[in-house]
């Protein structure tokens, strides 16, 4: 302590007189005597070099619920008996001081208090949350989220049975930036209220997250019921706790709209599917999103779906591929921005593979395999065709053709007119044959019909 | 050999009748399974394909009917070639300049520009047109059909574009054949006032003397060694004397 004992008695007299004039009459004389010195700017220094101001605001004390018990009830000092003490750290000082709370307040009444005191009395002390000189009645504390934050904006920790500890401190700014900012803490943390804060024991953080994620469905039941059809939920039920739950993709306190930021959305999948994301990042779609910030391109969830992602290895997924691609590639308003043709879908659907696919789909023969978009264009590694040389495209295509047509020769890829409607420049032979018949068929049929009519007419005249 | 009596003259042997109906059967099957694929967006097509048990079965039926028609066509060409080669058949289906003149003459007659229709031999120009349509079209359909069935084999030697070209030929030629059959052939065999309600020749193999004289006067004249009176606007029955069948005449198929 830095206050010199020799000056003390002189101060006491002065303080008593002064405190009568400054402070309210409610404080006891002894307390006013204490404030006589502690209203002044002074500080104490700890062994570790920390400093603590010893100035006490008399108004705080007056408003405090503890104003009736007097300074010495907690501090043990009186103006006459004020021994010099030294502490290693500020924390040591406050935790030793806080022990005195337990003289009156039974911590066993509240399990969370008991746990905090028992587990980490040196880390978390009563005053951290309740304050020291300004201690208030619980019912006078703030309402709503601020009530929770009274404690949870402090350096609290939660401990799991596996020995791991995690911060239980919540940054209010993060909460206010989330899409859930208008919700209360207890909307998600359902078992906790201002009345009751039960202690729940979890084996590890994952178990806690999984239990917490159960609460999302209280509002988002539609999404939840869709996840039941998804491959991730299936894996969870099979015991794979690494399979993603709501909070793995959406976050917790910082929860944000998944629609706003497509790149961030895709990166959520990257957390587990790193290798696929790396391939996607190099594809025409991924590169446009990542390098050029073009948001028209599909991200993972556009093709795989988000909540009801049934996995790509189902027959239904495969046969729906043309429809999936068509959801962008058949839309003029998107395609014309990039000078792409919307005829790619129709030309496919009118050709052998497309017709076959259509009928397989129509009659539920989804187990049968027929070439769809991805069989020629690739899946995550879809590349731009336009800027490649025709020879390169053909060479790549041949390999893809050979997957189903093992005896395909170098000429074989040309048997596909590459999504063009035959014209004089592309596929001129096909174009000329079609044109020839377009003229010849009507010419022939009209000619024959005319002969029939003439014949009938002549027959009628002869009769 | 043809048996000729007063009313009916034998025109086709049983083999040719069977051949026609096999041809007709496979053609109908091919048209049903083929057009359903060509016009796959229509409800009726989808119903047909579903009735066959899906697109794969439909294609299978189409391909095997195609093989059947190919065999029929090839067999016909061989039989006809050898028939002509060994002088058992007359080359009566060969197209002559007379057939073009007959077509023009007939149209002039229809228009009232001449008093007499064309005088035709065993096969008139309409029949030759259909016959060669079936033979040449059949070969074309078989060739392009096989190319579509085995595209990887074809492109071992031919350019890739031949496959979509084969498809264009196959699908357009099919439509043409179908339309010719449902208009021209069905009219001439069923709805034409000269045969209505039905031309029974292809069931019985025999044609009535009246129709023979009217439709194939040159063959009739040669068959019976008679000279028919020329038409003057209206069909006339030949006189009893002139129409008397001459025994020992050599009919030409």
mmCIF file of C-alpha atoms in Angstrom, chain B residues 79-215:
data_model
loop_
_atom_site.group_PDB
_atom_site.id
_atom_site.type_symbol
_atom_site.label_atom_id
_atom_site.label_comp_id
_atom_site.label_asym_id
_atom_site.label_seq_id
_atom_site.Cartn_x
_atom_site.Cartn_y
_atom_site.Cartn_z
ATOM 1 C CA UNK B 79 -34.971 -63.490 -106.826
ATOM 2 C CA UNK B 80 -35.868 -60.851 -109.431
ATOM 3 C CA UNK B 81 -32.311 -60.695 -110.781
ATOM 4 C CA UNK B 82 -32.032 -64.444 -111.130
ATOM 5 C CA UNK B 83 -35.579 -64.634 -112.463
ATOM 6 C CA UNK B 84 -34.719 -62.192 -115.225
ATOM 7 C CA UNK B 85 -31.281 -63.731 -115.780
ATOM 8 C CA UNK B 86 -32.701 -67.195 -116.331
ATOM 9 C CA UNK B 87 -35.577 -65.840 -118.447
ATOM 10 C CA UNK B 88 -38.258 -66.980 -116.017
ATOM 11 C CA UNK B 89 -39.324 -63.378 -115.450
ATOM 12 C CA UNK B 90 -39.797 -60.563 -117.843
ATOM 13 C CA UNK B 91 -38.092 -57.313 -116.860
ATOM 14 C CA UNK B 92 -41.517 -55.673 -116.697
ATOM 15 C CA UNK B 93 -40.525 -53.267 -113.857
ATOM 16 C CA UNK B 94 -37.799 -51.591 -115.881
ATOM 17 C CA UNK B 95 -38.554 -47.924 -116.380
ATOM 18 C CA UNK B 96 -38.841 -46.799 -119.988
ATOM 19 C CA UNK B 97 -39.327 -43.421 -121.608
ATOM 20 C CA UNK B 98 -42.882 -44.593 -122.254
ATOM 21 C CA UNK B 99 -43.574 -44.406 -118.507
ATOM 22 C CA UNK B 100 -42.795 -40.691 -118.446
ATOM 23 C CA UNK B 101 -44.918 -40.163 -121.544
ATOM 24 C CA UNK B 102 -47.710 -42.197 -119.910
ATOM 25 C CA UNK B 103 -47.596 -39.961 -116.828
ATOM 26 C CA UNK B 104 -47.865 -36.854 -118.993
ATOM 27 C CA UNK B 105 -50.587 -38.421 -121.145
ATOM 28 C CA UNK B 106 -52.587 -39.371 -118.087
ATOM 29 C CA UNK B 107 -52.362 -35.899 -116.609
ATOM 30 C CA UNK B 108 -53.439 -34.448 -119.959
ATOM 31 C CA UNK B 109 -56.367 -36.877 -119.899
ATOM 32 C CA UNK B 110 -57.257 -35.869 -116.328
ATOM 33 C CA UNK B 111 -57.171 -32.230 -117.351
ATOM 34 C CA UNK B 112 -59.404 -32.970 -120.305
ATOM 35 C CA UNK B 113 -56.694 -32.176 -122.855
ATOM 36 C CA UNK B 114 -56.926 -35.604 -124.433
ATOM 37 C CA UNK B 115 -59.721 -38.125 -124.793
ATOM 38 C CA UNK B 116 -57.772 -41.207 -123.838
ATOM 39 C CA UNK B 117 -55.797 -42.211 -120.752
ATOM 40 C CA UNK B 118 -52.355 -43.708 -121.144
ATOM 41 C CA UNK B 119 -52.360 -47.295 -122.293
ATOM 42 C CA UNK B 120 -50.144 -49.195 -119.889
ATOM 43 C CA UNK B 121 -48.479 -52.577 -119.875
ATOM 44 C CA UNK B 122 -48.195 -55.058 -116.980
ATOM 45 C CA UNK B 123 -47.138 -52.313 -114.569
ATOM 46 C CA UNK B 124 -48.190 -48.726 -115.063
ATOM 47 C CA UNK B 125 -45.979 -45.798 -114.160
ATOM 48 C CA UNK B 126 -47.676 -45.370 -110.746
ATOM 49 C CA UNK B 127 -46.826 -48.950 -109.801
ATOM 50 C CA UNK B 128 -43.258 -48.619 -111.071
ATOM 51 C CA UNK B 129 -42.857 -45.426 -109.058
ATOM 52 C CA UNK B 130 -43.930 -47.220 -105.863
ATOM 53 C CA UNK B 131 -41.953 -50.351 -106.640
ATOM 54 C CA UNK B 132 -38.686 -48.509 -107.172
ATOM 55 C CA UNK B 133 -39.439 -46.280 -104.199
ATOM 56 C CA UNK B 134 -39.673 -49.373 -102.027
ATOM 57 C CA UNK B 135 -36.579 -51.056 -103.473
ATOM 58 C CA UNK B 136 -34.264 -48.018 -103.642
ATOM 59 C CA UNK B 137 -35.710 -46.433 -100.485
ATOM 60 C CA UNK B 138 -35.439 -49.776 -98.701
ATOM 61 C CA UNK B 139 -31.754 -50.066 -99.566
ATOM 62 C CA UNK B 140 -31.153 -46.486 -98.470
ATOM 63 C CA UNK B 141 -32.984 -47.080 -95.195
ATOM 64 C CA UNK B 142 -31.061 -50.283 -94.573
ATOM 65 C CA UNK B 143 -27.693 -48.640 -95.223
ATOM 66 C CA UNK B 144 -28.363 -45.537 -93.128
ATOM 67 C CA UNK B 145 -30.073 -47.590 -90.429
ATOM 68 C CA UNK B 146 -27.044 -49.831 -90.085
ATOM 69 C CA UNK B 147 -24.807 -46.753 -89.920
ATOM 70 C CA UNK B 148 -26.890 -45.407 -87.037
ATOM 71 C CA UNK B 149 -26.837 -48.791 -85.340
ATOM 72 C CA UNK B 150 -23.050 -49.164 -85.617
ATOM 73 C CA UNK B 151 -21.664 -45.615 -85.706
ATOM 74 C CA UNK B 152 -18.269 -46.603 -84.307
ATOM 75 C CA UNK B 153 -17.758 -49.143 -87.102
ATOM 76 C CA UNK B 154 -18.758 -46.677 -89.811
ATOM 77 C CA UNK B 155 -16.467 -43.948 -88.481
ATOM 78 C CA UNK B 156 -13.479 -46.291 -88.542
ATOM 79 C CA UNK B 157 -13.332 -45.534 -92.270
ATOM 80 C CA UNK B 158 -15.795 -42.725 -92.999
ATOM 81 C CA UNK B 159 -15.877 -39.132 -91.686
ATOM 82 C CA UNK B 160 -17.840 -38.606 -88.480
ATOM 83 C CA UNK B 161 -20.326 -36.300 -90.137
ATOM 84 C CA UNK B 162 -21.670 -39.280 -92.084
ATOM 85 C CA UNK B 163 -23.521 -40.358 -88.942
ATOM 86 C CA UNK B 164 -25.727 -37.256 -88.559
ATOM 87 C CA UNK B 165 -25.998 -37.241 -92.352
ATOM 88 C CA UNK B 166 -27.199 -40.855 -92.237
ATOM 89 C CA UNK B 167 -29.696 -39.840 -89.587
ATOM 90 C CA UNK B 168 -30.940 -36.958 -91.734
ATOM 91 C CA UNK B 169 -31.341 -39.286 -94.716
ATOM 92 C CA UNK B 170 -32.965 -42.040 -92.651
ATOM 93 C CA UNK B 171 -35.460 -39.822 -90.879
ATOM 94 C CA UNK B 172 -36.416 -37.743 -93.925
ATOM 95 C CA UNK B 173 -36.630 -40.714 -96.279
ATOM 96 C CA UNK B 174 -38.798 -42.483 -93.697
ATOM 97 C CA UNK B 175 -41.176 -39.561 -93.520
ATOM 98 C CA UNK B 176 -41.328 -39.393 -97.302
ATOM 99 C CA UNK B 177 -42.002 -43.124 -97.587
ATOM 100 C CA UNK B 178 -44.671 -42.962 -94.921
ATOM 101 C CA UNK B 179 -46.408 -40.014 -96.582
ATOM 102 C CA UNK B 180 -46.274 -41.615 -100.040
ATOM 103 C CA UNK B 181 -47.752 -44.833 -98.685
ATOM 104 C CA UNK B 182 -50.560 -43.163 -96.717
ATOM 105 C CA UNK B 183 -51.513 -40.875 -99.591
ATOM 106 C CA UNK B 184 -50.646 -42.493 -102.894
ATOM 107 C CA UNK B 185 -50.622 -46.193 -102.107
ATOM 108 C CA UNK B 186 -53.609 -46.166 -99.787
ATOM 109 C CA UNK B 187 -55.558 -44.089 -102.323
ATOM 110 C CA UNK B 188 -54.725 -46.381 -105.214
ATOM 111 C CA UNK B 189 -55.352 -49.572 -103.245
ATOM 112 C CA UNK B 190 -58.435 -48.570 -101.264
ATOM 113 C CA UNK B 191 -60.031 -45.215 -101.988
ATOM 114 C CA UNK B 192 -59.641 -44.858 -105.707
ATOM 115 C CA UNK B 193 -63.149 -45.135 -107.253
ATOM 116 C CA UNK B 194 -61.780 -47.806 -109.585
ATOM 117 C CA UNK B 195 -61.070 -50.194 -106.693
ATOM 118 C CA UNK B 196 -63.293 -48.941 -103.888
ATOM 119 C CA UNK B 197 -63.909 -50.526 -101.388
ATOM 120 C CA UNK B 198 -60.650 -52.470 -101.801
ATOM 121 C CA UNK B 199 -58.248 -53.659 -104.473
ATOM 122 C CA UNK B 200 -58.463 -57.403 -103.831
ATOM 123 C CA UNK B 201 -55.648 -58.368 -106.224
ATOM 124 C CA UNK B 202 -53.126 -58.421 -103.409
ATOM 125 C CA UNK B 203 -55.327 -60.851 -101.440
ATOM 126 C CA UNK B 204 -56.440 -63.191 -104.210
ATOM 127 C CA UNK B 205 -53.694 -62.667 -106.783
ATOM 128 C CA UNK B 206 -56.406 -62.307 -109.473
ATOM 129 C CA UNK B 207 -57.633 -59.248 -111.330
ATOM 130 C CA UNK B 208 -60.969 -58.882 -113.060
ATOM 131 C CA UNK B 209 -60.985 -58.862 -116.800
ATOM 132 C CA UNK B 210 -62.720 -55.499 -116.780
ATOM 133 C CA UNK B 211 -59.992 -53.883 -114.689
ATOM 134 C CA UNK B 212 -57.273 -55.645 -116.646
ATOM 135 C CA UNK B 213 -58.528 -54.208 -119.909
ATOM 136 C CA UNK B 214 -58.923 -50.802 -118.338
ATOM 137 C CA UNK B 215 -55.631 -50.618 -116.452
#
